[in-house]
PDB file of N, CA, C and O in Angstrom:
ATOM      1  N   MET A   1      22.297   3.969 -25.868  1.00 89.00           N
ATOM      2  CA  MET A   1      21.055   3.703 -25.029  1.00 89.00           C
ATOM      3  C   MET A   1      20.655   2.282 -25.341  1.00 89.00           C
ATOM      4  O   MET A   1      20.209   1.739 -24.286  1.00 89.00           O
ATOM      5  N   ALA A   2      20.816   1.729 -26.411  1.00 90.00           N
ATOM      6  CA  ALA A   2      20.319   0.407 -26.671  1.00 90.00           C
ATOM      7  C   ALA A   2      21.175  -0.526 -25.779  1.00 90.00           C
ATOM      8  O   ALA A   2      20.750  -1.668 -25.424  1.00 90.00           O
ATOM      9  N   ASP A   3      22.522  -0.299 -25.664  1.00 94.00           N
ATOM     10  CA  ASP A   3      23.299  -1.011 -24.657  1.00 94.00           C
ATOM     11  C   ASP A   3      22.796  -1.166 -23.274  1.00 94.00           C
ATOM     12  O   ASP A   3      22.825  -2.086 -22.724  1.00 94.00           O
ATOM     13  N   TRP A   4      22.383  -0.080 -22.768  1.00 94.00           N
ATOM     14  CA  TRP A   4      21.773  -0.044 -21.452  1.00 94.00           C
ATOM     15  C   TRP A   4      20.556  -0.825 -21.301  1.00 94.00           C
ATOM     16  O   TRP A   4      20.296  -1.453 -20.428  1.00 94.00           O
ATOM     17  N   ILE A   5      19.629  -0.641 -22.396  1.00 91.00           N
ATOM     18  CA  ILE A   5      18.399  -1.483 -22.385  1.00 91.00           C
ATOM     19  C   ILE A   5      18.799  -2.918 -22.431  1.00 91.00           C
ATOM     20  O   ILE A   5      18.156  -3.655 -21.620  1.00 91.00           O
ATOM     21  N   ASN A   6      19.768  -3.285 -23.177  1.00 92.00           N
ATOM     22  CA  ASN A   6      20.240  -4.748 -23.201  1.00 92.00           C
ATOM     23  C   ASN A   6      20.755  -5.228 -21.863  1.00 92.00           C
ATOM     24  O   ASN A   6      20.484  -6.270 -21.363  1.00 92.00           O
ATOM     25  N   LYS A   7      21.475  -4.327 -21.118  1.00 94.00           N
ATOM     26  CA  LYS A   7      22.131  -4.767 -19.911  1.00 94.00           C
ATOM     27  C   LYS A   7      21.052  -4.887 -18.866  1.00 94.00           C
ATOM     28  O   LYS A   7      21.028  -5.750 -18.073  1.00 94.00           O
ATOM     29  N   ILE A   8      19.962  -3.926 -18.918  1.00 92.00           N
ATOM     30  CA  ILE A   8      18.955  -4.000 -17.880  1.00 92.00           C
ATOM     31  C   ILE A   8      18.070  -5.365 -18.269  1.00 92.00           C
ATOM     32  O   ILE A   8      17.810  -5.996 -17.178  1.00 92.00           O
ATOM     33  N   ASP A   9      17.778  -5.517 -19.352  1.00 92.00           N
ATOM     34  CA  ASP A   9      17.027  -6.777 -19.661  1.00 92.00           C
ATOM     35  C   ASP A   9      17.839  -8.030 -19.211  1.00 92.00           C
ATOM     36  O   ASP A   9      17.190  -8.991 -18.670  1.00 92.00           O
ATOM     37  N   ASP A  10      19.170  -8.180 -19.465  1.00 93.00           N
ATOM     38  CA  ASP A  10      19.907  -9.283 -19.040  1.00 93.00           C
ATOM     39  C   ASP A  10      19.842  -9.453 -17.380  1.00 93.00           C
ATOM     40  O   ASP A  10      19.591 -10.428 -16.950  1.00 93.00           O
ATOM     41  N   ILE A  11      19.976  -8.131 -16.753  1.00 93.00           N
ATOM     42  CA  ILE A  11      19.887  -8.311 -15.234  1.00 93.00           C
ATOM     43  C   ILE A  11      18.589  -8.858 -14.821  1.00 93.00           C
ATOM     44  O   ILE A  11      18.351  -9.596 -13.948  1.00 93.00           O
ATOM     45  N   LEU A  12      17.431  -8.422 -15.569  1.00 92.00           N
ATOM     46  CA  LEU A  12      16.224  -8.822 -15.137  1.00 92.00           C
ATOM     47  C   LEU A  12      15.940 -10.324 -15.324  1.00 92.00           C
ATOM     48  O   LEU A  12      15.437 -11.014 -14.442  1.00 92.00           O
ATOM     49  N   ARG A  13      16.458 -10.796 -16.513  1.00 92.00           N
ATOM     50  CA  ARG A  13      16.541 -12.194 -16.920  1.00 92.00           C
ATOM     51  C   ARG A  13      17.172 -13.072 -15.745  1.00 92.00           C
ATOM     52  O   ARG A  13      16.967 -14.101 -15.380  1.00 92.00           O
ATOM     53  N   LEU A  14      18.322 -12.504 -15.455  1.00 93.00           N
ATOM     54  CA  LEU A  14      19.173 -13.204 -14.424  1.00 93.00           C
ATOM     55  C   LEU A  14      18.521 -13.328 -13.106  1.00 93.00           C
ATOM     56  O   LEU A  14      18.679 -14.252 -12.325  1.00 93.00           O
ATOM     57  N   ASN A  15      17.715 -12.356 -12.764  1.00 91.00           N
ATOM     58  CA  ASN A  15      16.943 -12.402 -11.480  1.00 91.00           C
ATOM     59  C   ASN A  15      15.578 -13.036 -11.533  1.00 91.00           C
ATOM     60  O   ASN A  15      14.738 -13.086 -10.782  1.00 91.00           O
ATOM     61  N   GLY A  16      15.433 -13.890 -12.837  1.00 91.00           N
ATOM     62  CA  GLY A  16      14.335 -14.579 -12.882  1.00 91.00           C
ATOM     63  C   GLY A  16      12.958 -13.778 -13.260  1.00 91.00           C
ATOM     64  O   GLY A  16      11.866 -14.224 -13.047  1.00 91.00           O
ATOM     65  N   ARG A  17      13.132 -12.584 -13.681  1.00 88.00           N
ATOM     66  CA  ARG A  17      12.011 -11.795 -14.122  1.00 88.00           C
ATOM     67  C   ARG A  17      11.638 -11.872 -15.594  1.00 88.00           C
ATOM     68  O   ARG A  17      12.416 -12.241 -16.379  1.00 88.00           O
ATOM     69  N   GLU A  18      10.331 -11.766 -15.846  1.00 87.00           N
ATOM     70  CA  GLU A  18       9.744 -11.943 -17.165  1.00 87.00           C
ATOM     71  C   GLU A  18       9.796 -10.492 -17.841  1.00 87.00           C
ATOM     72  O   GLU A  18       9.488  -9.623 -17.163  1.00 87.00           O
ATOM     73  N   LEU A  19      10.346 -10.398 -19.032  1.00 88.00           N
ATOM     74  CA  LEU A  19      10.293  -9.128 -19.712  1.00 88.00           C
ATOM     75  C   LEU A  19       9.054  -8.799 -20.451  1.00 88.00           C
ATOM     76  O   LEU A  19       8.325  -9.761 -20.917  1.00 88.00           O
ATOM     77  N   LEU A  20       8.630  -7.498 -20.374  1.00 83.00           N
ATOM     78  CA  LEU A  20       7.323  -7.136 -20.896  1.00 83.00           C
ATOM     79  C   LEU A  20       7.839  -6.825 -22.421  1.00 83.00           C
ATOM     80  O   LEU A  20       8.583  -5.941 -22.657  1.00 83.00           O
ATOM     81  N   THR A  21       7.336  -7.653 -23.302  1.00 85.00           N
ATOM     82  CA  THR A  21       7.605  -7.259 -24.829  1.00 85.00           C
ATOM     83  C   THR A  21       6.578  -6.743 -25.730  1.00 85.00           C
ATOM     84  O   THR A  21       6.556  -6.578 -26.828  1.00 85.00           O
ATOM     85  N   HIS A  22       5.569  -6.216 -24.804  1.00 85.00           N
ATOM     86  CA  HIS A  22       4.312  -5.540 -25.540  1.00 85.00           C
ATOM     87  C   HIS A  22       3.594  -4.626 -24.703  1.00 85.00           C
ATOM     88  O   HIS A  22       4.224  -4.451 -23.597  1.00 85.00           O
ATOM     89  N   ALA A  23       2.794  -4.002 -25.126  1.00 83.00           N
ATOM     90  CA  ALA A  23       2.185  -2.804 -24.437  1.00 83.00           C
ATOM     91  C   ALA A  23       1.311  -3.289 -23.144  1.00 83.00           C
ATOM     92  O   ALA A  23       0.991  -2.325 -22.356  1.00 83.00           O
ATOM     93  N   GLY A  24       0.990  -4.589 -23.048  1.00 84.00           N
ATOM     94  CA  GLY A  24       0.236  -5.052 -21.857  1.00 84.00           C
ATOM     95  C   GLY A  24      -1.179  -5.202 -22.153  1.00 84.00           C
ATOM     96  O   GLY A  24      -1.584  -4.953 -23.295  1.00 84.00           O
ATOM     97  N   LYS A  25      -1.951  -5.626 -21.215  1.00 88.00           N
ATOM     98  CA  LYS A  25      -3.340  -6.002 -21.502  1.00 88.00           C
ATOM     99  C   LYS A  25      -4.135  -4.916 -20.764  1.00 88.00           C
ATOM    100  O   LYS A  25      -5.485  -5.134 -21.001  1.00 88.00           O
ATOM    101  N   ILE A  26      -3.790  -4.224 -19.949  1.00 90.00           N
ATOM    102  CA  ILE A  26      -4.577  -3.437 -19.068  1.00 90.00           C
ATOM    103  C   ILE A  26      -4.575  -1.914 -19.629  1.00 90.00           C
ATOM    104  O   ILE A  26      -3.461  -1.382 -19.681  1.00 90.00           O
ATOM    105  N   SER A  27      -5.623  -1.446 -19.770  1.00 93.00           N
ATOM    106  CA  SER A  27      -5.703   0.096 -20.193  1.00 93.00           C
ATOM    107  C   SER A  27      -5.365   0.983 -19.106  1.00 93.00           C
ATOM    108  O   SER A  27      -5.419   0.665 -17.878  1.00 93.00           O
ATOM    109  N   HIS A  28      -5.097   2.198 -19.494  1.00 94.00           N
ATOM    110  CA  HIS A  28      -4.848   3.227 -18.488  1.00 94.00           C
ATOM    111  C   HIS A  28      -5.969   3.434 -17.534  1.00 94.00           C
ATOM    112  O   HIS A  28      -5.876   3.584 -16.367  1.00 94.00           O
ATOM    113  N   GLU A  29      -7.118   3.395 -18.245  1.00 95.00           N
ATOM    114  CA  GLU A  29      -8.384   3.794 -17.486  1.00 95.00           C
ATOM    115  C   GLU A  29      -8.607   2.538 -16.507  1.00 95.00           C
ATOM    116  O   GLU A  29      -8.900   2.789 -15.240  1.00 95.00           O
ATOM    117  N   MET A  30      -8.329   1.317 -16.842  1.00 96.00           N
ATOM    118  CA  MET A  30      -8.463   0.219 -15.996  1.00 96.00           C
ATOM    119  C   MET A  30      -7.551   0.316 -14.842  1.00 96.00           C
ATOM    120  O   MET A  30      -7.968  -0.015 -13.658  1.00 96.00           O
ATOM    121  N   ALA A  31      -6.344   0.650 -15.004  1.00 96.00           N
ATOM    122  CA  ALA A  31      -5.329   0.757 -14.076  1.00 96.00           C
ATOM    123  C   ALA A  31      -5.705   1.815 -13.044  1.00 96.00           C
ATOM    124  O   ALA A  31      -5.520   1.624 -11.871  1.00 96.00           O
ATOM    125  N   LEU A  32      -6.146   3.005 -13.447  1.00 97.00           N
ATOM    126  CA  LEU A  32      -6.599   4.083 -12.688  1.00 97.00           C
ATOM    127  C   LEU A  32      -7.752   3.669 -11.660  1.00 97.00           C
ATOM    128  O   LEU A  32      -7.724   3.869 -10.488  1.00 97.00           O
ATOM    129  N   GLN A  33      -8.806   2.961 -12.369  1.00 97.00           N
ATOM    130  CA  GLN A  33      -9.889   2.450 -11.491  1.00 97.00           C
ATOM    131  C   GLN A  33      -9.355   1.498 -10.279  1.00 97.00           C
ATOM    132  O   GLN A  33      -9.733   1.582  -9.406  1.00 97.00           O
ATOM    133  N   LYS A  34      -8.483   0.636 -10.781  1.00 97.00           N
ATOM    134  CA  LYS A  34      -7.972  -0.426  -9.793  1.00 97.00           C
ATOM    135  C   LYS A  34      -7.273   0.293  -8.638  1.00 97.00           C
ATOM    136  O   LYS A  34      -7.328  -0.035  -7.566  1.00 97.00           O
ATOM    137  N   SER A  35      -6.424   1.335  -9.118  1.00 98.00           N
ATOM    138  CA  SER A  35      -5.624   2.015  -8.036  1.00 98.00           C
ATOM    139  C   SER A  35      -6.471   2.839  -7.144  1.00 98.00           C
ATOM    140  O   SER A  35      -6.321   2.987  -5.963  1.00 98.00           O
ATOM    141  N   ASN A  36      -7.539   3.342  -7.591  1.00 98.00           N
ATOM    142  CA  ASN A  36      -8.397   4.115  -6.734  1.00 98.00           C
ATOM    143  C   ASN A  36      -9.231   3.252  -5.846  1.00 98.00           C
ATOM    144  O   ASN A  36      -9.497   3.597  -4.651  1.00 98.00           O
ATOM    145  N   GLN A  37      -9.599   2.015  -6.318  1.00 98.00           N
ATOM    146  CA  GLN A  37     -10.270   1.042  -5.483  1.00 98.00           C
ATOM    147  C   GLN A  37      -9.330   0.614  -4.369  1.00 98.00           C
ATOM    148  O   GLN A  37      -9.825   0.561  -3.208  1.00 98.00           O
ATOM    149  N   GLU A  38      -8.011   0.329  -4.722  1.00 98.00           N
ATOM    150  CA  GLU A  38      -7.164  -0.084  -3.686  1.00 98.00           C
ATOM    151  C   GLU A  38      -6.974   1.075  -2.624  1.00 98.00           C
ATOM    152  O   GLU A  38      -6.767   0.660  -1.432  1.00 98.00           O
ATOM    153  N   PHE A  39      -6.689   2.300  -3.336  1.00 98.00           N
ATOM    154  CA  PHE A  39      -6.557   3.353  -2.404  1.00 98.00           C
ATOM    155  C   PHE A  39      -7.732   3.691  -1.252  1.00 98.00           C
ATOM    156  O   PHE A  39      -7.485   3.935  -0.170  1.00 98.00           O
ATOM    157  N   GLU A  40      -8.858   3.459  -1.797  1.00 98.00           N
ATOM    158  CA  GLU A  40     -10.072   3.528  -1.079  1.00 98.00           C
ATOM    159  C   GLU A  40     -10.070   2.654   0.128  1.00 98.00           C
ATOM    160  O   GLU A  40     -10.349   2.832   1.289  1.00 98.00           O
ATOM    161  N   LYS A  41      -9.639   1.256  -0.250  1.00 98.00           N
ATOM    162  CA  LYS A  41      -9.558   0.172   0.830  1.00 98.00           C
ATOM    163  C   LYS A  41      -8.413   0.596   1.874  1.00 98.00           C
ATOM    164  O   LYS A  41      -8.780   0.446   3.118  1.00 98.00           O
ATOM    165  N   TYR A  42      -7.411   0.977   1.324  1.00 98.00           N
ATOM    166  CA  TYR A  42      -6.233   1.567   2.307  1.00 98.00           C
ATOM    167  C   TYR A  42      -6.786   2.590   3.200  1.00 98.00           C
ATOM    168  O   TYR A  42      -6.433   2.495   4.255  1.00 98.00           O
ATOM    169  N   GLN A  43      -7.479   3.632   2.644  1.00 98.00           N
ATOM    170  CA  GLN A  43      -7.976   4.659   3.514  1.00 98.00           C
ATOM    171  C   GLN A  43      -8.953   4.230   4.604  1.00 98.00           C
ATOM    172  O   GLN A  43      -8.937   4.542   5.691  1.00 98.00           O
ATOM    173  N   GLU A  44      -9.846   3.274   4.129  1.00 98.00           N
ATOM    174  CA  GLU A  44     -10.728   2.731   5.282  1.00 98.00           C
ATOM    175  C   GLU A  44     -10.056   2.026   6.168  1.00 98.00           C
ATOM    176  O   GLU A  44     -10.341   2.082   7.451  1.00 98.00           O
ATOM    177  N   ASP A  45      -8.988   1.128   5.892  1.00 98.00           N
ATOM    178  CA  ASP A  45      -8.079   0.480   6.859  1.00 98.00           C
ATOM    179  C   ASP A  45      -7.581   1.449   7.710  1.00 98.00           C
ATOM    180  O   ASP A  45      -7.565   1.242   9.068  1.00 98.00           O
ATOM    181  N   GLN A  46      -6.988   2.492   7.287  1.00 98.00           N
ATOM    182  CA  GLN A  46      -6.346   3.446   8.141  1.00 98.00           C
ATOM    183  C   GLN A  46      -7.433   4.186   8.992  1.00 98.00           C
ATOM    184  O   GLN A  46      -6.970   4.383  10.230  1.00 98.00           O
ATOM    185  N   ARG A  47      -8.583   4.361   8.649  1.00 98.00           N
ATOM    186  CA  ARG A  47      -9.563   5.015   9.515  1.00 98.00           C
ATOM    187  C   ARG A  47      -9.855   4.010  10.560  1.00 98.00           C
ATOM    188  O   ARG A  47     -10.053   4.408  11.748  1.00 98.00           O
ATOM    189  N   LYS A  48     -10.001   2.699  10.227  1.00 98.00           N
ATOM    190  CA  LYS A  48     -10.206   1.646  11.412  1.00 98.00           C
ATOM    191  C   LYS A  48      -9.061   1.664  12.407  1.00 98.00           C
ATOM    192  O   LYS A  48      -9.313   1.642  13.543  1.00 98.00           O
ATOM    193  N   VAL A  49      -7.778   1.646  11.935  1.00 97.00           N
ATOM    194  CA  VAL A  49      -6.694   1.740  12.834  1.00 97.00           C
ATOM    195  C   VAL A  49      -6.648   2.865  13.698  1.00 97.00           C
ATOM    196  O   VAL A  49      -6.502   2.816  14.955  1.00 97.00           O
ATOM    197  N   SER A  50      -6.961   4.080  13.125  1.00 98.00           N
ATOM    198  CA  SER A  50      -6.889   5.285  13.890  1.00 98.00           C
ATOM    199  C   SER A  50      -7.995   5.254  14.917  1.00 98.00           C
ATOM    200  O   SER A  50      -7.841   5.720  16.080  1.00 98.00           O
ATOM    201  N   LYS A  51      -9.263   4.688  14.445  1.00 97.00           N
ATOM    202  CA  LYS A  51     -10.345   4.720  15.553  1.00 97.00           C
ATOM    203  C   LYS A  51     -10.083   3.773  16.674  1.00 97.00           C
ATOM    204  O   LYS A  51     -10.328   4.086  17.840  1.00 97.00           O
ATOM    205  N   GLU A  52      -9.479   2.634  16.438  1.00 97.00           N
ATOM    206  CA  GLU A  52      -9.136   1.643  17.352  1.00 97.00           C
ATOM    207  C   GLU A  52      -7.992   2.272  18.267  1.00 97.00           C
ATOM    208  O   GLU A  52      -8.136   2.085  19.554  1.00 97.00           O
ATOM    209  N   ALA A  53      -7.078   3.029  17.788  1.00 97.00           N
ATOM    210  CA  ALA A  53      -6.138   3.621  18.611  1.00 97.00           C
ATOM    211  C   ALA A  53      -6.776   4.683  19.582  1.00 97.00           C
ATOM    212  O   ALA A  53      -6.251   4.790  20.605  1.00 97.00           O
ATOM    213  N   SER A  54      -7.611   5.377  18.959  1.00 97.00           N
ATOM    214  CA  SER A  54      -8.303   6.511  19.845  1.00 97.00           C
ATOM    215  C   SER A  54      -9.109   5.694  21.006  1.00 97.00           C
ATOM    216  O   SER A  54      -9.111   6.220  21.952  1.00 97.00           O
ATOM    217  N   LEU A  55      -9.736   4.738  20.646  1.00 97.00           N
ATOM    218  CA  LEU A  55     -10.533   4.066  21.687  1.00 97.00           C
ATOM    219  C   LEU A  55      -9.554   3.412  22.752  1.00 97.00           C
ATOM    220  O   LEU A  55      -9.961   3.570  23.901  1.00 97.00           O
ATOM    221  N   ARG A  56      -8.547   2.862  22.341  1.00 97.00           N
ATOM    222  CA  ARG A  56      -7.500   2.259  23.356  1.00 97.00           C
ATOM    223  C   ARG A  56      -6.917   3.457  24.248  1.00 97.00           C
ATOM    224  O   ARG A  56      -6.799   3.349  25.413  1.00 97.00           O
ATOM    225  N   GLU A  57      -6.744   4.657  23.624  1.00 97.00           N
ATOM    226  CA  GLU A  57      -6.108   5.810  24.416  1.00 97.00           C
ATOM    227  C   GLU A  57      -7.234   6.123  25.323  1.00 97.00           C
ATOM    228  O   GLU A  57      -6.936   6.568  26.574  1.00 97.00           O
ATOM    229  N   ILE A  58      -8.530   6.411  25.075  1.00 96.00           N
ATOM    230  CA  ILE A  58      -9.608   6.700  25.784  1.00 96.00           C
ATOM    231  C   ILE A  58      -9.646   5.614  27.066  1.00 96.00           C
ATOM    232  O   ILE A  58      -9.793   5.970  28.251  1.00 96.00           O
ATOM    233  N   GLU A  59      -9.544   4.314  26.674  1.00 96.00           N
ATOM    234  CA  GLU A  59      -9.582   3.269  27.653  1.00 96.00           C
ATOM    235  C   GLU A  59      -8.424   3.490  28.755  1.00 96.00           C
ATOM    236  O   GLU A  59      -8.704   3.295  29.967  1.00 96.00           O
ATOM    237  N   GLU A  60      -7.307   3.760  28.312  1.00 95.00           N
ATOM    238  CA  GLU A  60      -6.181   4.034  29.118  1.00 95.00           C
ATOM    239  C   GLU A  60      -6.372   5.154  29.990  1.00 95.00           C
ATOM    240  O   GLU A  60      -6.081   5.224  31.116  1.00 95.00           O
ATOM    241  N   ASP A  61      -7.026   6.192  29.442  1.00 94.00           N
ATOM    242  CA  ASP A  61      -7.291   7.579  30.273  1.00 94.00           C
ATOM    243  C   ASP A  61      -8.363   7.157  31.310  1.00 94.00           C
ATOM    244  O   ASP A  61      -8.216   7.542  32.430  1.00 94.00           O
ATOM    245  N   ILE A  62      -9.420   6.308  31.004  1.00 94.00           N
ATOM    246  CA  ILE A  62     -10.299   5.954  32.071  1.00 94.00           C
ATOM    247  C   ILE A  62      -9.615   5.249  33.186  1.00 94.00           C
ATOM    248  O   ILE A  62      -9.966   5.415  34.291  1.00 94.00           O
ATOM    249  N   LYS A  63      -8.549   4.204  32.850  1.00 93.00           N
ATOM    250  CA  LYS A  63      -8.090   3.506  33.824  1.00 93.00           C
ATOM    251  C   LYS A  63      -7.155   4.393  34.746  1.00 93.00           C
ATOM    252  O   LYS A  63      -7.252   4.265  35.859  1.00 93.00           O
ATOM    253  N   LEU A  64      -6.625   5.457  34.091  1.00 93.00           N
ATOM    254  CA  LEU A  64      -5.731   6.302  34.935  1.00 93.00           C
ATOM    255  C   LEU A  64      -6.724   7.166  35.860  1.00 93.00           C
ATOM    256  O   LEU A  64      -6.386   7.423  37.054  1.00 93.00           O
ATOM    257  N   LEU A  65      -7.892   7.541  35.359  1.00 93.00           N
ATOM    258  CA  LEU A  65      -8.731   8.284  36.186  1.00 93.00           C
ATOM    259  C   LEU A  65      -9.425   7.481  37.403  1.00 93.00           C
ATOM    260  O   LEU A  65      -9.727   8.035  38.416  1.00 93.00           O
ATOM    261  N   LYS A  66      -9.446   6.240  37.222  1.00 92.00           N
ATOM    262  CA  LYS A  66     -10.179   5.364  38.273  1.00 92.00           C
ATOM    263  C   LYS A  66      -9.205   4.850  39.278  1.00 92.00           C
ATOM    264  O   LYS A  66      -9.507   4.423  40.239  1.00 92.00           O
ATOM    265  N   LYS A  67      -7.877   5.079  39.060  1.00 87.00           N
ATOM    266  CA  LYS A  67      -6.865   4.625  40.038  1.00 87.00           C
ATOM    267  C   LYS A  67      -7.068   5.469  41.342  1.00 87.00           C
ATOM    268  O   LYS A  67      -7.309   6.602  41.337  1.00 87.00           O
ATOM    269  N   PRO A  68      -6.954   4.687  42.500  1.00 81.00           N
ATOM    270  CA  PRO A  68      -7.086   5.571  43.713  1.00 81.00           C
ATOM    271  C   PRO A  68      -5.991   6.532  43.826  1.00 81.00           C
ATOM    272  O   PRO A  68      -4.970   6.401  43.416  1.00 81.00           O
ATOM    273  N   GLY A  69      -6.324   7.649  44.570  1.00 68.00           N
ATOM    274  CA  GLY A  69      -5.261   8.643  44.878  1.00 68.00           C
ATOM    275  C   GLY A  69      -5.296   9.619  43.745  1.00 68.00           C
ATOM    276  O   GLY A  69      -4.413  10.535  43.915  1.00 68.00           O
ATOM    277  N   LYS A  70      -6.002   9.587  42.854  1.00 56.00           N
ATOM    278  CA  LYS A  70      -5.921  10.617  41.698  1.00 56.00           C
ATOM    279  C   LYS A  70      -7.110  11.592  41.693  1.00 56.00           C
ATOM    280  O   LYS A  70      -8.266  11.419  42.142  1.00 56.00           O
TER     281      LYS A  70
END
């Protein structure tokens, strides 16, 4: 197993990646809070995109209804 760890570390170094040699600076709770905030932003963006798509669809339907001969 130690051989595989060393091989992966070597691959990361070759690709210019920095190795994490400590537990990190961010607590689990902080990471959860950040991920929840980002997910809320994503959900809000998706609601906006969905709303805009619905409005465009309604506008297209209105255009079709206004065409002569319909």
